[in-house]
Amino acid sequence: MTVPPKISRGQGVMRRKPIEQIDDTETGSAGKLTRSLGLWQLTSIGVGGIIGAGIFTLAGTVANGTAGPAVLVSFLIAGVASAAAALSYAEFAGLIPKAGSAYTYGYAVLGELVGWFIGWDLLLEYTAIVAVVAIGISGYFSFLLGEMGIDLPSWMLGAPGTGSGHKVDLFAAALCLLIAWLLNMGMKNAARFETFVVVLKVLVVLLVIGVGVFHINSDNYTPFFPFGVSGAFTGAATVFFAVFGYDAMSTAAEESKDAQKHMPKAIIYSLAISMVLYVLACLVLTGMQNYKDIDPESGFSTAFKSVGLSGLADVIAIGAIIGILTVMFTFMLGVTRVWFSMSRDGLLPKWFAKTHPTRHVPTRVTWIVGVCSAIIAGFLPIGEAAELTNIGILLAFVVVCVAVIVLRYRQPDLPRTFRTPAMPFVPALGIVFSIWLITFLQWQTWVRFAVWFLIGLVIYFGYSYKKSELARTSD
């Protein structure tokens, strides 16, 4: 039987999970997650979530159609905003080492309704990211098959409208189901696979940088802002989801051996490593090939082929296929842990929070997410799928940055293993940057978000408000 928290703060939709007793609420029939991840496994999950589609897919997409060589500036802008939020996440990760990330932080500090909507948004955003990354891998897979002279039926090579005869991106959909299967094998084994593949991916990126730097033509950097400065900012909004894998990684706090000590370090390490590699890779890509000629789907492979390094282009394509799998792993891990936490709190049916009796992973939600992401990956073009990923994440960043300020002044004496520096300037910077980037998103993104928001509103007041653990405790 679930052990209720001893106290509940706030009333109605503003009731909050008490931080001091938050561990006491995470037991019962829904099951608990197993702590098996060390510092470098957590860091590799973070790096695995950050480096991937951003380098191998979105860098080429944004350079070709939005920012030109200024794609470098796009990543730097997104990185600054992300770093400000990362420091806020680091403080919370050490303070509240439980599954759920921004959902759990918002619930504990700003109230149930705020926590609900952040969690509800992340369910859509993370699932869409898994789909986007799968589509990106599929692009490199198609490139590799073409180089090998293998022609597959056109109906299975892309979503409707992406090419002649395309009906479904079958390879992308299959990848989503593969990652769901991997996550269901148990966290310890899945994390070992993730760490191994992350090492391979970083080696491929270093190979790209180390070889590509000798084939840079400085003329390709002119004009640096072919789409104007606004193009660089629009590009920042597009690539933003490529620089916050630590957010999804923080959802695994409950599976860390020493979350209060390791989670803050893992967040900072993973972002720092990834941003250095992003900057260097963007310089190489836009220096090797004119931005107009960069392939939006397999940018680095075609760039190396254009300078006569076809063999290396094939190696990069293989590395991209293997490496981007880690991004799918991180974000599918994130969405399943958010869903698990919301269900355990009673905001969604408890049925979803059941864990496997021996593997101790939320098998049910993992397969549901796998199927949903497969449908998105199979039938939506990469541009439309990517637009689903940004607004909710940016709003989550705003909530976390606001919450860290509020909690610092509300309960300054809580035992924090990491403290966000320059309070409240750093989290305020994260808030400003996130809101600014939101303004660059397309109106269609706002429409989709509004529809998802309204659906969530109906579910919350029709089910979650009455069924939540805090509501039961209050009664």
PDB file of N, CA, C and O in Angstrom, residues 415-470:
ATOM      1  N   PRO A 415      19.589  21.222   2.188  1.00  0.00           N
ATOM      2  CA  PRO A 415      20.938  20.706   1.886  1.00  0.00           C
ATOM      3  C   PRO A 415      21.145  20.525   0.382  1.00  0.00           C
ATOM      4  O   PRO A 415      20.641  19.571  -0.211  1.00  0.00           O
ATOM      5  N   ARG A 416      21.892  21.429  -0.234  1.00  0.00           N
ATOM      6  CA  ARG A 416      22.145  21.396  -1.679  1.00  0.00           C
ATOM      7  C   ARG A 416      23.568  20.927  -1.938  1.00  0.00           C
ATOM      8  O   ARG A 416      24.518  21.532  -1.431  1.00  0.00           O
ATOM      9  N   THR A 417      23.732  19.897  -2.754  1.00  0.00           N
ATOM     10  CA  THR A 417      25.075  19.429  -3.093  1.00  0.00           C
ATOM     11  C   THR A 417      25.700  20.276  -4.193  1.00  0.00           C
ATOM     12  O   THR A 417      26.905  20.217  -4.414  1.00  0.00           O
ATOM     13  N   PHE A 418      24.872  21.040  -4.910  1.00  0.00           N
ATOM     14  CA  PHE A 418      25.360  21.986  -5.923  1.00  0.00           C
ATOM     15  C   PHE A 418      24.461  23.206  -5.868  1.00  0.00           C
ATOM     16  O   PHE A 418      23.242  23.088  -5.740  1.00  0.00           O
ATOM     17  N   ARG A 419      25.058  24.387  -5.964  1.00  0.00           N
ATOM     18  CA  ARG A 419      24.290  25.635  -5.918  1.00  0.00           C
ATOM     19  C   ARG A 419      24.526  26.402  -7.215  1.00  0.00           C
ATOM     20  O   ARG A 419      25.670  26.639  -7.625  1.00  0.00           O
ATOM     21  N   THR A 420      23.448  26.762  -7.900  1.00  0.00           N
ATOM     22  CA  THR A 420      23.547  27.542  -9.132  1.00  0.00           C
ATOM     23  C   THR A 420      24.276  28.849  -8.836  1.00  0.00           C
ATOM     24  O   THR A 420      23.878  29.585  -7.926  1.00  0.00           O
ATOM     25  N   PRO A 421      25.358  29.164  -9.565  1.00  0.00           N
ATOM     26  CA  PRO A 421      26.119  30.379  -9.268  1.00  0.00           C
ATOM     27  C   PRO A 421      25.377  31.649  -9.710  1.00  0.00           C
ATOM     28  O   PRO A 421      24.440  31.586 -10.502  1.00  0.00           O
ATOM     29  N   ALA A 422      25.833  32.779  -9.170  1.00  0.00           N
ATOM     30  CA  ALA A 422      25.321  34.102  -9.557  1.00  0.00           C
ATOM     31  C   ALA A 422      23.800  34.166  -9.500  1.00  0.00           C
ATOM     32  O   ALA A 422      23.145  34.659 -10.421  1.00  0.00           O
ATOM     33  N   MET A 423      23.237  33.646  -8.432  1.00  0.00           N
ATOM     34  CA  MET A 423      21.791  33.693  -8.233  1.00  0.00           C
ATOM     35  C   MET A 423      21.341  35.134  -7.980  1.00  0.00           C
ATOM     36  O   MET A 423      21.970  35.843  -7.205  1.00  0.00           O
ATOM     37  N   PRO A 424      20.271  35.645  -8.605  1.00  0.00           N
ATOM     38  CA  PRO A 424      19.380  34.955  -9.552  1.00  0.00           C
ATOM     39  C   PRO A 424      19.720  35.243 -11.016  1.00  0.00           C
ATOM     40  O   PRO A 424      18.912  34.973 -11.891  1.00  0.00           O
ATOM     41  N   PHE A 425      20.931  35.796 -11.282  1.00  0.00           N
ATOM     42  CA  PHE A 425      21.249  36.230 -12.646  1.00  0.00           C
ATOM     43  C   PHE A 425      21.260  35.067 -13.633  1.00  0.00           C
ATOM     44  O   PHE A 425      20.675  35.156 -14.724  1.00  0.00           O
ATOM     45  N   VAL A 426      21.938  33.956 -13.276  1.00  0.00           N
ATOM     46  CA  VAL A 426      22.071  32.834 -14.212  1.00  0.00           C
ATOM     47  C   VAL A 426      20.720  32.224 -14.579  1.00  0.00           C
ATOM     48  O   VAL A 426      20.402  32.081 -15.770  1.00  0.00           O
ATOM     49  N   PRO A 427      19.880  31.841 -13.604  1.00  0.00           N
ATOM     50  CA  PRO A 427      18.565  31.308 -14.006  1.00  0.00           C
ATOM     51  C   PRO A 427      17.702  32.342 -14.727  1.00  0.00           C
ATOM     52  O   PRO A 427      16.925  31.976 -15.619  1.00  0.00           O
ATOM     53  N   ALA A 428      17.833  33.634 -14.362  1.00  0.00           N
ATOM     54  CA  ALA A 428      17.073  34.674 -15.074  1.00  0.00           C
ATOM     55  C   ALA A 428      17.506  34.738 -16.533  1.00  0.00           C
ATOM     56  O   ALA A 428      16.682  34.944 -17.437  1.00  0.00           O
ATOM     57  N   LEU A 429      18.808  34.551 -16.774  1.00  0.00           N
ATOM     58  CA  LEU A 429      19.314  34.523 -18.151  1.00  0.00           C
ATOM     59  C   LEU A 429      18.702  33.351 -18.910  1.00  0.00           C
ATOM     60  O   LEU A 429      18.325  33.485 -20.086  1.00  0.00           O
ATOM     61  N   GLY A 430      18.589  32.206 -18.236  1.00  0.00           N
ATOM     62  CA  GLY A 430      17.952  31.048 -18.865  1.00  0.00           C
ATOM     63  C   GLY A 430      16.500  31.322 -19.212  1.00  0.00           C
ATOM     64  O   GLY A 430      16.014  30.924 -20.269  1.00  0.00           O
ATOM     65  N   ILE A 431      15.792  32.039 -18.345  1.00  0.00           N
ATOM     66  CA  ILE A 431      14.394  32.388 -18.596  1.00  0.00           C
ATOM     67  C   ILE A 431      14.277  33.287 -19.811  1.00  0.00           C
ATOM     68  O   ILE A 431      13.463  33.057 -20.720  1.00  0.00           O
ATOM     69  N   VAL A 432      15.101  34.336 -19.848  1.00  0.00           N
ATOM     70  CA  VAL A 432      15.041  35.314 -20.947  1.00  0.00           C
ATOM     71  C   VAL A 432      15.367  34.658 -22.278  1.00  0.00           C
ATOM     72  O   VAL A 432      14.653  34.845 -23.280  1.00  0.00           O
ATOM     73  N   PHE A 433      16.436  33.880 -22.329  1.00  0.00           N
ATOM     74  CA  PHE A 433      16.837  33.229 -23.565  1.00  0.00           C
ATOM     75  C   PHE A 433      15.757  32.253 -24.041  1.00  0.00           C
ATOM     76  O   PHE A 433      15.458  32.179 -25.243  1.00  0.00           O
ATOM     77  N   SER A 434      15.191  31.501 -23.112  1.00  0.00           N
ATOM     78  CA  SER A 434      14.183  30.512 -23.504  1.00  0.00           C
ATOM     79  C   SER A 434      12.943  31.179 -24.081  1.00  0.00           C
ATOM     80  O   SER A 434      12.421  30.763 -25.122  1.00  0.00           O
ATOM     81  N   ILE A 435      12.477  32.236 -23.424  1.00  0.00           N
ATOM     82  CA  ILE A 435      11.307  32.962 -23.937  1.00  0.00           C
ATOM     83  C   ILE A 435      11.622  33.598 -25.280  1.00  0.00           C
ATOM     84  O   ILE A 435      10.788  33.597 -26.202  1.00  0.00           O
ATOM     85  N   TRP A 436      12.826  34.120 -25.420  1.00  0.00           N
ATOM     86  CA  TRP A 436      13.240  34.746 -26.675  1.00  0.00           C
ATOM     87  C   TRP A 436      13.227  33.725 -27.810  1.00  0.00           C
ATOM     88  O   TRP A 436      12.710  33.993 -28.895  1.00  0.00           O
ATOM     89  N   LEU A 437      13.769  32.545 -27.557  1.00  0.00           N
ATOM     90  CA  LEU A 437      13.803  31.518 -28.592  1.00  0.00           C
ATOM     91  C   LEU A 437      12.395  31.036 -28.947  1.00  0.00           C
ATOM     92  O   LEU A 437      12.131  30.691 -30.102  1.00  0.00           O
ATOM     93  N   ILE A 438      11.504  31.033 -27.973  1.00  0.00           N
ATOM     94  CA  ILE A 438      10.120  30.634 -28.248  1.00  0.00           C
ATOM     95  C   ILE A 438       9.492  31.535 -29.307  1.00  0.00           C
ATOM     96  O   ILE A 438       8.712  31.081 -30.150  1.00  0.00           O
ATOM     97  N   THR A 439       9.839  32.830 -29.294  1.00  0.00           N
ATOM     98  CA  THR A 439       9.240  33.777 -30.247  1.00  0.00           C
ATOM     99  C   THR A 439       9.649  33.494 -31.686  1.00  0.00           C
ATOM    100  O   THR A 439       9.012  33.996 -32.610  1.00  0.00           O
ATOM    101  N   PHE A 440      10.686  32.705 -31.893  1.00  0.00           N
ATOM    102  CA  PHE A 440      11.141  32.411 -33.249  1.00  0.00           C
ATOM    103  C   PHE A 440      10.486  31.154 -33.831  1.00  0.00           C
ATOM    104  O   PHE A 440      10.723  30.811 -34.990  1.00  0.00           O
ATOM    105  N   LEU A 441       9.685  30.476 -33.039  1.00  0.00           N
ATOM    106  CA  LEU A 441       9.036  29.266 -33.534  1.00  0.00           C
ATOM    107  C   LEU A 441       7.872  29.602 -34.461  1.00  0.00           C
ATOM    108  O   LEU A 441       7.259  30.663 -34.358  1.00  0.00           O
ATOM    109  N   GLN A 442       7.568  28.698 -35.369  1.00  0.00           N
ATOM    110  CA  GLN A 442       6.517  28.918 -36.358  1.00  0.00           C
ATOM    111  C   GLN A 442       5.131  28.876 -35.712  1.00  0.00           C
ATOM    112  O   GLN A 442       4.920  28.224 -34.685  1.00  0.00           O
ATOM    113  N   TRP A 443       4.173  29.546 -36.338  1.00  0.00           N
ATOM    114  CA  TRP A 443       2.826  29.609 -35.772  1.00  0.00           C
ATOM    115  C   TRP A 443       2.184  28.222 -35.699  1.00  0.00           C
ATOM    116  O   TRP A 443       1.389  27.937 -34.813  1.00  0.00           O
ATOM    117  N   GLN A 444       2.579  27.349 -36.646  1.00  0.00           N
ATOM    118  CA  GLN A 444       2.023  25.994 -36.610  1.00  0.00           C
ATOM    119  C   GLN A 444       2.426  25.269 -35.323  1.00  0.00           C
ATOM    120  O   GLN A 444       1.661  24.451 -34.787  1.00  0.00           O
ATOM    121  N   THR A 445       3.629  25.585 -34.825  1.00  0.00           N
ATOM    122  CA  THR A 445       4.083  24.986 -33.577  1.00  0.00           C
ATOM    123  C   THR A 445       3.190  25.411 -32.424  1.00  0.00           C
ATOM    124  O   THR A 445       2.837  24.608 -31.551  1.00  0.00           O
ATOM    125  N   TRP A 446       2.802  26.688 -32.416  1.00  0.00           N
ATOM    126  CA  TRP A 446       1.919  27.197 -31.369  1.00  0.00           C
ATOM    127  C   TRP A 446       0.542  26.535 -31.430  1.00  0.00           C
ATOM    128  O   TRP A 446      -0.069  26.247 -30.402  1.00  0.00           O
ATOM    129  N   VAL A 447       0.058  26.290 -32.646  1.00  0.00           N
ATOM    130  CA  VAL A 447      -1.254  25.654 -32.797  1.00  0.00           C
ATOM    131  C   VAL A 447      -1.210  24.237 -32.236  1.00  0.00           C
ATOM    132  O   VAL A 447      -2.101  23.812 -31.485  1.00  0.00           O
ATOM    133  N   ARG A 448      -0.171  23.479 -32.597  1.00  0.00           N
ATOM    134  CA  ARG A 448      -0.047  22.111 -32.089  1.00  0.00           C
ATOM    135  C   ARG A 448       0.073  22.107 -30.570  1.00  0.00           C
ATOM    136  O   ARG A 448      -0.522  21.267 -29.880  1.00  0.00           O
ATOM    137  N   PHE A 449       0.862  23.065 -30.050  1.00  0.00           N
ATOM    138  CA  PHE A 449       1.024  23.150 -28.600  1.00  0.00           C
ATOM    139  C   PHE A 449      -0.303  23.476 -27.922  1.00  0.00           C
ATOM    140  O   PHE A 449      -0.637  22.895 -26.881  1.00  0.00           O
ATOM    141  N   ALA A 450      -1.075  24.400 -28.506  1.00  0.00           N
ATOM    142  CA  ALA A 450      -2.364  24.785 -27.923  1.00  0.00           C
ATOM    143  C   ALA A 450      -3.321  23.601 -27.878  1.00  0.00           C
ATOM    144  O   ALA A 450      -4.034  23.390 -26.881  1.00  0.00           O
ATOM    145  N   VAL A 451      -3.336  22.806 -28.941  1.00  0.00           N
ATOM    146  CA  VAL A 451      -4.199  21.627 -28.976  1.00  0.00           C
ATOM    147  C   VAL A 451      -3.787  20.633 -27.891  1.00  0.00           C
ATOM    148  O   VAL A 451      -4.626  20.112 -27.139  1.00  0.00           O
ATOM    149  N   TRP A 452      -2.489  20.369 -27.785  1.00  0.00           N
ATOM    150  CA  TRP A 452      -1.990  19.450 -26.764  1.00  0.00           C
ATOM    151  C   TRP A 452      -2.273  19.989 -25.357  1.00  0.00           C
ATOM    152  O   TRP A 452      -2.616  19.239 -24.446  1.00  0.00           O
ATOM    153  N   PHE A 453      -2.130  21.309 -25.187  1.00  0.00           N
ATOM    154  CA  PHE A 453      -2.409  21.964 -23.903  1.00  0.00           C
ATOM    155  C   PHE A 453      -3.868  21.768 -23.497  1.00  0.00           C
ATOM    156  O   PHE A 453      -4.166  21.429 -22.344  1.00  0.00           O
ATOM    157  N   LEU A 454      -4.774  21.958 -24.433  1.00  0.00           N
ATOM    158  CA  LEU A 454      -6.202  21.814 -24.132  1.00  0.00           C
ATOM    159  C   LEU A 454      -6.568  20.368 -23.788  1.00  0.00           C
ATOM    160  O   LEU A 454      -7.378  20.118 -22.894  1.00  0.00           O
ATOM    161  N   ILE A 455      -5.968  19.435 -24.515  1.00  0.00           N
ATOM    162  CA  ILE A 455      -6.200  18.027 -24.189  1.00  0.00           C
ATOM    163  C   ILE A 455      -5.731  17.737 -22.760  1.00  0.00           C
ATOM    164  O   ILE A 455      -6.419  17.078 -21.974  1.00  0.00           O
ATOM    165  N   GLY A 456      -4.562  18.262 -22.416  1.00  0.00           N
ATOM    166  CA  GLY A 456      -4.039  18.079 -21.070  1.00  0.00           C
ATOM    167  C   GLY A 456      -4.916  18.707 -20.005  1.00  0.00           C
ATOM    168  O   GLY A 456      -5.090  18.155 -18.914  1.00  0.00           O
ATOM    169  N   LEU A 457      -5.497  19.868 -20.337  1.00  0.00           N
ATOM    170  CA  LEU A 457      -6.377  20.559 -19.400  1.00  0.00           C
ATOM    171  C   LEU A 457      -7.601  19.699 -19.084  1.00  0.00           C
ATOM    172  O   LEU A 457      -8.008  19.570 -17.930  1.00  0.00           O
ATOM    173  N   VAL A 458      -8.167  19.092 -20.115  1.00  0.00           N
ATOM    174  CA  VAL A 458      -9.340  18.232 -19.936  1.00  0.00           C
ATOM    175  C   VAL A 458      -8.989  17.020 -19.080  1.00  0.00           C
ATOM    176  O   VAL A 458      -9.734  16.646 -18.147  1.00  0.00           O
ATOM    177  N   ILE A 459      -7.844  16.397 -19.358  1.00  0.00           N
ATOM    178  CA  ILE A 459      -7.441  15.211 -18.605  1.00  0.00           C
ATOM    179  C   ILE A 459      -7.161  15.565 -17.147  1.00  0.00           C
ATOM    180  O   ILE A 459      -7.553  14.833 -16.219  1.00  0.00           O
ATOM    181  N   TYR A 460      -6.506  16.698 -16.923  1.00  0.00           N
ATOM    182  CA  TYR A 460      -6.160  17.059 -15.546  1.00  0.00           C
ATOM    183  C   TYR A 460      -7.407  17.268 -14.686  1.00  0.00           C
ATOM    184  O   TYR A 460      -7.529  16.684 -13.602  1.00  0.00           O
ATOM    185  N   PHE A 461      -8.336  18.095 -15.172  1.00  0.00           N
ATOM    186  CA  PHE A 461      -9.510  18.389 -14.359  1.00  0.00           C
ATOM    187  C   PHE A 461     -10.536  17.251 -14.386  1.00  0.00           C
ATOM    188  O   PHE A 461     -11.347  17.122 -13.469  1.00  0.00           O
ATOM    189  N   GLY A 462     -10.477  16.427 -15.433  1.00  0.00           N
ATOM    190  CA  GLY A 462     -11.409  15.310 -15.493  1.00  0.00           C
ATOM    191  C   GLY A 462     -10.938  14.089 -14.732  1.00  0.00           C
ATOM    192  O   GLY A 462     -11.746  13.265 -14.289  1.00  0.00           O
ATOM    193  N   TYR A 463      -9.616  13.951 -14.549  1.00  0.00           N
ATOM    194  CA  TYR A 463      -9.087  12.754 -13.895  1.00  0.00           C
ATOM    195  C   TYR A 463      -8.030  13.082 -12.835  1.00  0.00           C
ATOM    196  O   TYR A 463      -8.175  12.732 -11.659  1.00  0.00           O
ATOM    197  N   SER A 464      -6.950  13.765 -13.237  1.00  0.00           N
ATOM    198  CA  SER A 464      -5.761  13.893 -12.398  1.00  0.00           C
ATOM    199  C   SER A 464      -6.008  14.655 -11.108  1.00  0.00           C
ATOM    200  O   SER A 464      -5.472  14.289 -10.047  1.00  0.00           O
ATOM    201  N   TYR A 465      -6.790  15.714 -11.174  1.00  0.00           N
ATOM    202  CA  TYR A 465      -7.015  16.555  -9.993  1.00  0.00           C
ATOM    203  C   TYR A 465      -7.603  15.742  -8.839  1.00  0.00           C
ATOM    204  O   TYR A 465      -7.226  15.921  -7.677  1.00  0.00           O
ATOM    205  N   LYS A 466      -8.505  14.819  -9.145  1.00  0.00           N
ATOM    206  CA  LYS A 466      -9.164  14.026  -8.102  1.00  0.00           C
ATOM    207  C   LYS A 466      -8.365  12.773  -7.721  1.00  0.00           C
ATOM    208  O   LYS A 466      -8.483  12.276  -6.606  1.00  0.00           O
ATOM    209  N   LYS A 467      -7.543  12.278  -8.651  1.00  0.00           N
ATOM    210  CA  LYS A 467      -6.880  10.998  -8.432  1.00  0.00           C
ATOM    211  C   LYS A 467      -5.443  11.123  -7.909  1.00  0.00           C
ATOM    212  O   LYS A 467      -4.842  10.116  -7.547  1.00  0.00           O
ATOM    213  N   SER A 468      -4.888  12.331  -7.880  1.00  0.00           N
ATOM    214  CA  SER A 468      -3.501  12.477  -7.477  1.00  0.00           C
ATOM    215  C   SER A 468      -3.303  12.039  -6.033  1.00  0.00           C
ATOM    216  O   SER A 468      -4.221  12.081  -5.213  1.00  0.00           O
ATOM    217  N   GLU A 469      -2.091  11.597  -5.715  1.00  0.00           N
ATOM    218  CA  GLU A 469      -1.776  11.153  -4.363  1.00  0.00           C
ATOM    219  C   GLU A 469      -1.979  12.281  -3.348  1.00  0.00           C
ATOM    220  O   GLU A 469      -2.424  12.044  -2.231  1.00  0.00           O
ATOM    221  N   LEU A 470      -1.662  13.503  -3.723  1.00  0.00           N
ATOM    222  CA  LEU A 470      -1.844  14.631  -2.787  1.00  0.00           C
ATOM    223  C   LEU A 470      -3.310  14.895  -2.529  1.00  0.00           C
ATOM    224  O   LEU A 470      -3.702  15.260  -1.416  1.00  0.00           O
TER     225      LEU A 470
END
